[in-house]
mmCIF file of C-alpha atoms and ligand atoms in Angstrom:
data_model
loop_
_atom_site.group_PDB
_atom_site.id
_atom_site.type_symbol
_atom_site.label_atom_id
_atom_site.label_comp_id
_atom_site.label_asym_id
_atom_site.label_seq_id
_atom_site.Cartn_x
_atom_site.Cartn_y
_atom_site.Cartn_z
ATOM 1 C CA MET X 1 -69.855 45.569 66.512
ATOM 2 C CA VAL X 2 -66.669 43.491 66.461
ATOM 3 C CA ILE X 3 -64.441 44.295 63.501
ATOM 4 C CA PRO X 4 -62.538 41.184 62.388
ATOM 5 C CA ALA X 5 -58.764 41.474 62.227
ATOM 6 C CA THR X 6 -57.851 41.327 58.560
ATOM 7 C CA GLU X 7 -54.908 42.864 56.764
ATOM 8 C CA LYS X 8 -56.918 46.018 56.223
ATOM 9 C CA ASN X 9 -58.356 46.030 59.741
ATOM 10 C CA PRO X 10 -55.544 45.107 62.090
ATOM 11 C CA THR X 11 -56.450 44.708 65.743
ATOM 12 C CA ILE X 12 -55.370 47.570 67.938
ATOM 13 C CA GLU X 13 -52.495 45.438 69.212
ATOM 14 C CA GLU X 14 -51.199 44.786 65.708
ATOM 15 C CA ALA X 15 -51.445 48.431 64.708
ATOM 16 C CA LEU X 16 -49.399 49.783 67.595
ATOM 17 C CA GLN X 17 -45.652 50.113 67.028
ATOM 18 C CA TRP X 18 -43.529 49.813 70.150
ATOM 19 C CA ARG X 19 -40.156 48.542 71.385
ATOM 20 C CA LEU X 20 -38.748 47.465 74.742
ATOM 21 C CA LEU X 21 -35.183 46.676 75.703
ATOM 22 C CA ILE X 22 -33.990 45.785 79.210
ATOM 23 C CA HIS X 23 -30.727 44.886 80.939
ATOM 24 C CA GLY X 24 -29.756 43.233 84.198
ATOM 25 C CA GLY X 25 -26.139 44.346 84.292
ATOM 26 C CA ALA X 26 -22.900 43.781 82.413
ATOM 27 C CA GLY X 27 -19.982 41.797 83.815
ATOM 28 C CA SER X 28 -17.867 38.697 83.701
ATOM 29 C CA MET X 29 -20.630 36.239 82.840
ATOM 30 C CA THR X 30 -19.171 33.401 80.795
ATOM 31 C CA ARG X 31 -20.650 29.986 80.082
ATOM 32 C CA ASP X 32 -18.190 28.200 82.367
ATOM 33 C CA GLN X 33 -18.733 30.630 85.235
ATOM 34 C CA MET X 34 -22.508 30.585 85.261
ATOM 35 C CA THR X 35 -24.270 27.566 86.732
ATOM 36 C CA GLN X 36 -27.258 26.147 84.878
ATOM 37 C CA PRO X 37 -29.753 27.302 87.556
ATOM 38 C CA GLN X 38 -28.232 30.807 87.455
ATOM 39 C CA ASP X 39 -28.429 30.922 83.692
ATOM 40 C CA SER X 40 -32.043 29.790 83.544
ATOM 41 C CA GLY X 41 -33.084 31.853 86.585
ATOM 42 C CA VAL X 42 -31.731 35.025 85.016
ATOM 43 C CA ARG X 43 -33.337 34.295 81.639
ATOM 44 C CA ALA X 44 -36.702 33.602 83.273
ATOM 45 C CA ALA X 45 -36.498 36.823 85.275
ATOM 46 C CA LEU X 46 -35.581 38.855 82.191
ATOM 47 C CA GLY X 47 -38.546 37.268 80.415
ATOM 48 C CA ARG X 48 -40.927 38.280 83.201
ATOM 49 C CA ALA X 49 -39.596 41.826 83.164
ATOM 50 C CA LEU X 50 -40.079 41.996 79.383
ATOM 51 C CA ASP X 51 -43.629 40.705 79.799
ATOM 52 C CA ALA X 52 -44.474 43.303 82.442
ATOM 53 C CA GLY X 53 -43.421 46.189 80.205
ATOM 54 C CA SER X 54 -44.650 44.820 76.902
ATOM 55 C CA ALA X 55 -48.109 44.009 78.307
ATOM 56 C CA LEU X 56 -48.567 47.766 78.732
ATOM 57 C CA LEU X 57 -47.021 48.848 75.433
ATOM 58 C CA LYS X 58 -49.134 46.349 73.499
ATOM 59 C CA LEU X 59 -52.297 47.992 74.756
ATOM 60 C CA GLY X 60 -51.148 51.487 73.931
ATOM 61 C CA GLY X 61 -49.423 52.197 77.253
ATOM 62 C CA SER X 62 -46.629 54.736 77.539
ATOM 63 C CA ALA X 63 -42.886 54.124 77.349
ATOM 64 C CA LEU X 64 -42.655 55.640 80.819
ATOM 65 C CA ASP X 65 -45.083 53.125 82.327
ATOM 66 C CA ALA X 66 -43.338 50.276 80.532
ATOM 67 C CA VAL X 67 -39.839 51.073 81.809
ATOM 68 C CA THR X 68 -41.219 51.546 85.321
ATOM 69 C CA ALA X 69 -42.982 48.163 85.201
ATOM 70 C CA SER X 70 -39.986 46.262 83.813
ATOM 71 C CA VAL X 71 -37.491 47.764 86.238
ATOM 72 C CA LYS X 72 -39.827 47.082 89.158
ATOM 73 C CA VAL X 73 -39.888 43.378 88.301
ATOM 74 C CA LEU X 74 -36.077 43.308 88.125
ATOM 75 C CA GLU X 75 -35.752 45.200 91.424
ATOM 76 C CA ASP X 76 -37.883 42.560 93.121
ATOM 77 C CA ASN X 77 -35.780 39.707 91.742
ATOM 78 C CA PRO X 78 -32.713 38.737 93.820
ATOM 79 C CA HIS X 79 -30.644 37.785 90.760
ATOM 80 C CA PHE X 80 -29.927 41.434 90.107
ATOM 81 C CA ASN X 81 -28.082 44.179 91.923
ATOM 82 C CA ALA X 82 -31.095 46.434 92.444
ATOM 83 C CA GLY X 83 -33.803 46.420 95.092
ATOM 84 C CA ARG X 84 -33.851 42.934 96.615
ATOM 85 C CA GLY X 85 -30.458 41.331 96.003
ATOM 86 C CA ALA X 86 -28.538 44.614 95.895
ATOM 87 C CA VAL X 87 -24.862 44.595 96.832
ATOM 88 C CA TYR X 88 -23.525 45.682 100.225
ATOM 89 C CA THR X 89 -21.564 48.828 100.973
ATOM 90 C CA TYR X 90 -18.201 48.630 102.720
ATOM 91 C CA ASP X 91 -20.013 49.014 106.042
ATOM 92 C CA GLY X 92 -22.437 46.194 105.302
ATOM 93 C CA THR X 93 -25.460 48.367 104.560
ATOM 94 C CA ILE X 94 -27.483 48.610 101.357
ATOM 95 C CA GLU X 95 -27.821 51.963 99.569
ATOM 96 C CA LEU X 96 -29.908 52.039 96.422
ATOM 97 C CA ASP X 97 -29.875 54.479 93.507
ATOM 98 C CA ALA X 98 -32.416 54.904 90.700
ATOM 99 C CA ALA X 99 -33.433 57.285 87.936
ATOM 100 C CA ILE X 100 -36.106 57.670 85.307
ATOM 101 C CA MET X 101 -36.430 60.028 82.353
ATOM 102 C CA ASP X 102 -39.230 60.932 79.960
ATOM 103 C CA GLY X 103 -38.110 61.631 76.380
ATOM 104 C CA ARG X 104 -41.159 63.794 75.639
ATOM 105 C CA ASP X 105 -40.060 66.772 77.673
ATOM 106 C CA ARG X 106 -36.820 65.512 79.248
ATOM 107 C CA ASN X 107 -38.446 65.548 82.650
ATOM 108 C CA ALA X 108 -36.474 63.375 85.058
ATOM 109 C CA GLY X 109 -36.427 62.034 88.598
ATOM 110 C CA ALA X 110 -33.624 60.398 90.555
ATOM 111 C CA VAL X 111 -32.839 59.159 94.054
ATOM 112 C CA THR X 112 -29.681 58.038 95.819
ATOM 113 C CA GLY X 113 -28.773 56.318 99.096
ATOM 114 C CA ILE X 114 -32.196 54.697 99.529
ATOM 115 C CA SER X 115 -32.484 51.980 102.182
ATOM 116 C CA ARG X 116 -36.186 51.582 102.956
ATOM 117 C CA THR X 117 -38.166 52.184 99.785
ATOM 118 C CA LYS X 118 -39.007 48.827 98.231
ATOM 119 C CA ASN X 119 -38.891 50.026 94.616
ATOM 120 C CA PRO X 120 -36.497 52.947 94.133
ATOM 121 C CA VAL X 121 -37.641 53.352 90.503
ATOM 122 C CA VAL X 122 -41.158 54.114 91.734
ATOM 123 C CA LEU X 123 -39.747 56.744 94.069
ATOM 124 C CA ALA X 124 -37.693 58.267 91.230
ATOM 125 C CA ARG X 125 -40.869 58.458 89.159
ATOM 126 C CA HIS X 126 -42.662 60.307 91.960
ATOM 127 C CA VAL X 127 -39.747 62.714 92.272
ATOM 128 C CA MET X 128 -40.182 63.440 88.569
ATOM 129 C CA GLU X 129 -43.960 63.784 88.634
ATOM 130 C CA ASP X 130 -44.848 64.987 92.134
ATOM 131 C CA SER X 131 -41.961 67.203 93.211
ATOM 132 C CA PRO X 132 -40.386 70.353 91.827
ATOM 133 C CA HIS X 133 -36.960 68.668 91.964
ATOM 134 C CA VAL X 134 -34.989 66.157 89.926
ATOM 135 C CA PHE X 135 -32.580 64.510 92.375
ATOM 136 C CA LEU X 136 -33.206 63.636 96.053
ATOM 137 C CA ASN X 137 -30.883 61.867 98.465
ATOM 138 C CA ARG X 138 -31.037 59.608 101.497
ATOM 139 C CA LYS X 139 -33.259 60.658 104.417
ATOM 140 C CA GLY X 140 -34.899 63.475 102.488
ATOM 141 C CA ALA X 141 -35.772 61.167 99.624
ATOM 142 C CA GLU X 142 -37.285 58.647 102.027
ATOM 143 C CA ARG X 143 -39.229 61.324 103.854
ATOM 144 C CA PHE X 144 -40.686 62.267 100.493
ATOM 145 C CA ALA X 145 -41.444 58.563 99.831
ATOM 146 C CA ILE X 146 -43.396 58.307 103.080
ATOM 147 C CA GLU X 147 -45.291 61.533 102.323
ATOM 148 C CA LYS X 148 -46.290 60.076 98.960
ATOM 149 C CA GLY X 149 -47.344 56.741 100.492
ATOM 150 C CA ILE X 150 -44.728 54.731 98.590
ATOM 151 C CA GLU X 151 -44.173 51.227 99.967
ATOM 152 C CA GLN X 152 -41.495 51.038 102.675
ATOM 153 C CA VAL X 153 -39.735 47.897 103.918
ATOM 154 C CA ASP X 154 -37.269 46.974 106.629
ATOM 155 C CA PRO X 155 -33.723 47.295 105.178
ATOM 156 C CA SER X 156 -33.269 43.542 105.731
ATOM 157 C CA TRP X 157 -35.752 42.961 102.889
ATOM 158 C CA PHE X 158 -33.006 43.810 100.376
ATOM 159 C CA GLU X 159 -30.435 41.413 101.869
ATOM 160 C CA THR X 160 -29.550 38.050 100.325
ATOM 161 C CA PRO X 161 -27.001 35.432 101.482
ATOM 162 C CA GLU X 162 -25.119 35.520 98.162
ATOM 163 C CA ARG X 163 -24.553 39.287 98.335
ATOM 164 C CA LYS X 164 -23.452 38.944 101.940
ATOM 165 C CA ARG X 165 -20.921 36.320 100.875
ATOM 166 C CA GLN X 166 -19.607 38.620 98.112
ATOM 167 C CA TRP X 167 -19.281 41.439 100.623
ATOM 168 C CA GLN X 168 -17.365 39.228 103.071
ATOM 169 C CA GLU X 169 -15.061 38.185 100.261
ATOM 170 C CA PHE X 170 -14.567 41.825 99.321
ATOM 171 C CA ARG X 171 -13.644 42.733 102.905
ATOM 172 C CA GLN X 172 -11.278 39.760 103.303
ATOM 173 C CA HIS X 173 -9.451 40.134 100.013
ATOM 174 C CA LYS X 174 -9.701 43.898 99.750
ATOM 175 C CA SER X 175 -10.891 43.450 96.180
ATOM 176 C CA ARG X 176 -10.661 46.328 93.806
ATOM 177 C CA TYR X 177 -13.880 48.290 93.362
ATOM 178 C CA PHE X 178 -13.968 47.835 89.626
ATOM 179 C CA ASP X 179 -13.050 44.169 89.648
ATOM 180 C CA ILE X 180 -15.020 42.783 86.756
ATOM 181 C CA ASP X 181 -15.634 39.693 88.874
ATOM 182 C CA MET X 182 -17.868 41.781 91.075
ATOM 183 C CA LYS X 183 -20.402 41.198 88.266
ATOM 184 C CA TYR X 184 -22.198 44.448 87.928
ATOM 185 C CA GLY X 185 -25.906 43.644 88.096
ATOM 186 C CA THR X 186 -27.624 46.970 87.744
ATOM 187 C CA VAL X 187 -30.980 46.863 85.968
ATOM 188 C CA GLY X 188 -32.467 49.163 83.369
ATOM 189 C CA ALA X 189 -35.023 49.536 80.621
ATOM 190 C CA VAL X 190 -35.595 51.728 77.584
ATOM 191 C CA ALA X 191 -38.790 51.826 75.557
ATOM 192 C CA LEU X 192 -40.475 53.418 72.568
ATOM 193 C CA ASP X 193 -44.260 53.706 72.645
ATOM 194 C CA HIS X 194 -46.807 53.911 69.856
ATOM 195 C CA GLU X 195 -46.865 57.700 70.085
ATOM 196 C CA GLY X 196 -43.151 57.803 69.290
ATOM 197 C CA HIS X 197 -42.045 58.747 72.795
ATOM 198 C CA VAL X 198 -39.032 57.194 74.472
ATOM 199 C CA ALA X 199 -38.200 56.689 78.155
ATOM 200 C CA ALA X 200 -35.348 55.238 80.201
ATOM 201 C CA ALA X 201 -35.011 53.938 83.765
ATOM 202 C CA THR X 202 -32.095 52.489 85.742
ATOM 203 C CA SER X 203 -31.863 51.064 89.266
ATOM 204 C CA THR X 204 -28.904 49.717 91.235
ATOM 205 C CA GLY X 205 -27.261 48.910 94.525
ATOM 206 C CA GLY X 206 -24.048 50.359 93.069
ATOM 207 C CA LEU X 207 -20.700 48.647 93.625
ATOM 208 C CA THR X 208 -19.883 46.066 96.297
ATOM 209 C CA GLY X 209 -17.836 47.723 99.021
ATOM 210 C CA LYS X 210 -18.661 51.301 97.970
ATOM 211 C CA ARG X 211 -17.739 53.852 100.643
ATOM 212 C CA TRP X 212 -18.396 57.308 101.954
ATOM 213 C CA GLY X 213 -21.818 57.742 100.423
ATOM 214 C CA ARG X 214 -20.505 56.979 96.941
ATOM 215 C CA ILE X 215 -22.989 57.657 94.139
ATOM 216 C CA GLY X 216 -22.601 55.870 90.802
ATOM 217 C CA ASP X 217 -23.748 56.791 87.325
ATOM 218 C CA SER X 218 -27.163 55.096 87.412
ATOM 219 C CA PRO X 219 -29.088 57.950 89.089
ATOM 220 C CA VAL X 220 -27.028 60.680 87.437
ATOM 221 C CA ILE X 221 -29.075 62.054 84.549
ATOM 222 C CA GLY X 222 -26.877 62.056 81.454
ATOM 223 C CA ALA X 223 -24.427 59.488 82.832
ATOM 224 C CA GLY X 224 -26.308 56.229 83.432
ATOM 225 C CA THR X 225 -29.764 57.301 82.311
ATOM 226 C CA TYR X 226 -31.039 59.627 79.592
ATOM 227 C CA ALA X 227 -34.046 59.969 77.279
ATOM 228 C CA ASP X 228 -34.759 62.509 74.555
ATOM 229 C CA ASP X 229 -37.403 62.045 71.862
ATOM 230 C CA ARG X 230 -35.136 63.900 69.424
ATOM 231 C CA ALA X 231 -32.484 61.205 69.668
ATOM 232 C CA CYS X 232 -32.757 58.142 71.900
ATOM 233 C CA ALA X 233 -33.163 56.611 75.348
ATOM 234 C CA VAL X 234 -30.214 55.025 77.142
ATOM 235 C CA SER X 235 -29.699 52.963 80.299
ATOM 236 C CA ALA X 236 -26.164 52.015 81.306
ATOM 237 C CA THR X 237 -24.401 49.503 83.529
ATOM 238 C CA GLY X 238 -20.769 49.142 84.527
ATOM 239 C CA ALA X 239 -18.076 50.939 86.451
ATOM 240 C CA GLY X 240 -20.065 54.072 87.229
ATOM 241 C CA GLU X 241 -17.198 56.479 87.795
ATOM 242 C CA TYR X 242 -16.165 56.189 84.129
ATOM 243 C CA PHE X 243 -19.738 56.616 82.932
ATOM 244 C CA ILE X 244 -20.051 59.805 84.956
ATOM 245 C CA ARG X 245 -16.784 61.213 83.625
ATOM 246 C CA ILE X 246 -17.889 60.702 80.031
ATOM 247 C CA GLY X 247 -21.554 61.475 80.549
ATOM 248 C CA VAL X 248 -22.199 58.281 78.594
ATOM 249 C CA ALA X 249 -25.970 58.328 78.168
ATOM 250 C CA HIS X 250 -26.131 61.970 77.117
ATOM 251 C CA GLU X 251 -23.069 61.606 74.924
ATOM 252 C CA ILE X 252 -24.739 58.806 72.949
ATOM 253 C CA CYS X 253 -27.900 60.884 72.459
ATOM 254 C CA ALA X 254 -25.849 63.947 71.507
ATOM 255 C CA ARG X 255 -23.951 62.000 68.835
ATOM 256 C CA VAL X 256 -27.217 60.733 67.384
ATOM 257 C CA ARG X 257 -28.843 64.154 67.422
ATOM 258 C CA MET X 258 -25.947 66.321 66.289
ATOM 259 C CA LYS X 259 -23.697 64.003 64.285
ATOM 260 C CA GLY X 260 -26.476 61.961 62.725
ATOM 261 C CA GLU X 261 -24.885 58.699 63.839
ATOM 262 C CA SER X 262 -27.006 55.562 64.047
ATOM 263 C CA LEU X 263 -27.795 54.327 67.543
ATOM 264 C CA GLN X 264 -25.329 51.465 67.107
ATOM 265 C CA GLN X 265 -22.535 53.728 65.844
ATOM 266 C CA ALA X 266 -23.021 56.155 68.715
ATOM 267 C CA ALA X 267 -23.247 53.438 71.375
ATOM 268 C CA ASP X 268 -20.178 51.599 70.043
ATOM 269 C CA ALA X 269 -18.146 54.799 69.810
ATOM 270 C CA VAL X 270 -18.911 55.823 73.379
ATOM 271 C CA ILE X 271 -18.286 52.331 74.786
ATOM 272 C CA ALA X 272 -14.952 52.320 72.911
ATOM 273 C CA GLU X 273 -14.107 55.667 74.501
ATOM 274 C CA LEU X 274 -15.051 54.229 77.903
ATOM 275 C CA GLY X 275 -12.825 51.202 77.313
ATOM 276 C CA GLY X 276 -9.973 53.503 76.298
ATOM 277 C CA MET X 277 -10.178 55.162 79.693
ATOM 278 C CA GLY X 278 -10.153 51.792 81.452
ATOM 279 C CA GLY X 279 -13.908 51.547 82.074
ATOM 280 C CA VAL X 280 -15.994 48.426 81.604
ATOM 281 C CA GLY X 281 -19.724 48.060 81.082
ATOM 282 C CA GLY X 282 -22.448 48.511 78.534
ATOM 283 C CA VAL X 283 -25.577 50.314 77.417
ATOM 284 C CA ILE X 284 -28.978 49.597 75.923
ATOM 285 C CA VAL X 285 -30.456 52.123 73.514
ATOM 286 C CA THR X 286 -33.672 52.679 71.584
ATOM 287 C CA GLY X 287 -34.905 55.638 69.579
ATOM 288 C CA PRO X 288 -37.906 57.004 67.700
ATOM 289 C CA GLY X 289 -36.855 55.032 64.594
ATOM 290 C CA GLY X 290 -37.441 51.771 66.451
ATOM 291 C CA ASP X 291 -33.857 50.449 66.513
ATOM 292 C CA LEU X 292 -32.959 48.312 69.518
ATOM 293 C CA VAL X 293 -29.265 48.383 70.238
ATOM 294 C CA TRP X 294 -26.831 47.210 72.870
ATOM 295 C CA SER X 295 -23.105 47.683 73.181
ATOM 296 C CA PHE X 296 -20.772 46.401 75.913
ATOM 297 C CA ASN X 297 -17.101 45.577 76.461
ATOM 298 C CA THR X 298 -17.537 42.903 79.138
ATOM 299 C CA PRO X 299 -17.736 39.126 78.533
ATOM 300 C CA GLY X 300 -21.472 39.243 79.134
ATOM 301 C CA MET X 301 -24.496 41.394 79.763
ATOM 302 C CA TYR X 302 -27.921 40.254 80.948
ATOM 303 C CA ARG X 303 -30.224 41.702 78.300
ATOM 304 C CA ALA X 304 -33.477 41.164 76.448
ATOM 305 C CA ARG X 305 -35.524 42.880 73.778
ATOM 306 C CA THR X 306 -38.934 42.678 72.226
ATOM 307 C CA GLY X 307 -41.301 44.787 70.166
ATOM 308 C CA SER X 308 -44.398 44.968 68.024
ATOM 309 C CA THR X 309 -42.368 43.184 65.322
ATOM 310 C CA GLY X 310 -42.851 39.996 67.359
ATOM 311 C CA GLU X 311 -39.137 39.598 68.004
ATOM 312 C CA ARG X 312 -38.165 38.313 71.465
ATOM 313 C CA VAL X 313 -34.490 37.851 72.353
ATOM 314 C CA ILE X 314 -33.050 37.024 75.782
ATOM 315 C CA ALA X 315 -29.267 36.848 76.027
ATOM 316 C CA ILE X 316 -26.416 36.701 78.501
ATOM 317 C CA TYR X 317 -23.097 36.021 76.739
ATOM 318 C CA ALA X 318 -21.343 38.274 74.238
ATOM 319 C CA ASP X 319 -21.642 35.766 71.396
ATOM 320 C CA GLU X 320 -25.440 35.470 71.633
HETATM 321 N N1 LIG J 1 -23.204 51.411 87.211
HETATM 322 C C1 LIG J 1 -23.401 50.959 88.549
HETATM 323 C C2 LIG J 1 -22.666 51.850 89.495
HETATM 324 O O1 LIG J 1 -21.540 52.186 89.217
HETATM 325 C C3 LIG J 1 -22.970 49.554 88.784
HETATM 326 C C4 LIG J 1 -23.532 48.553 87.833
HETATM 327 O O2 LIG J 1 -23.832 48.880 86.694
HETATM 328 O O3 LIG J 1 -23.684 47.402 88.232
HETATM 329 O O4 LIG J 1 -23.191 52.154 90.532
#
């Protein structure tokens, strides 16, 4: 028997409460710097990533599956500094980092220095679910990926002409690592599912010109990625060293849990602290109460949010 959707009998889709918030990096994006094709290409890609995650949440899928799906779409899109389109290291290689965290039990998985696994977020998820460990690096992580049958690609798959040009410019001008013009383009997602669980995932190529096996905040649990059902889920982007020093993602959740701050208050306070130390970047945050929050101190941040409320926002510039 088909039960008609009335106010008293909502369809399953209408009855499920969920939220999804994604980012594609914070940086110096201003209206006069971005070309029209860039602007619309980024918005379209953010829209597709929102669709991938929300399609699952709508049908009762988990926050964990949603953040995995959204981040995967962003990793595959060359507009962002993650997966395909990641930035180059000083030596001209590509080394990817990713992390994922489940707010239900604070289980987590992370990988760093990845150069052959097509979707580092998928590998991080396997580390969380199929290994006794939380954080794997380089060759060991990729050996694990092969053992688990996770898709491998030639390292050239990640390369794009635009990132190569940025790398050449970096080498010629000896740019500073935290030059805001390097346009951080890390990707991330946070979600709340209909069971009230939160999850977070982040994936990145790190910083253009990074050296000596540098690891940023994105795969560091508590710095660039954190999720705890008692408080919130956070994914960060920006100058990773500062995020690590503050433990940004955990700090936001700790303020919410122990000080009773709202998600916005906690995110703004921690981004202000970051700015005070000289760090630039931003965060996206959601929590069991259903708030969707972002906070950043850069001119722009690629970001988008949606939820069972029907809201759908895609934004780039600070004034949007
Ligand atoms: N947070 C990243 C890192 O430092 C960079 C970014 O957000 O674009 O590796």
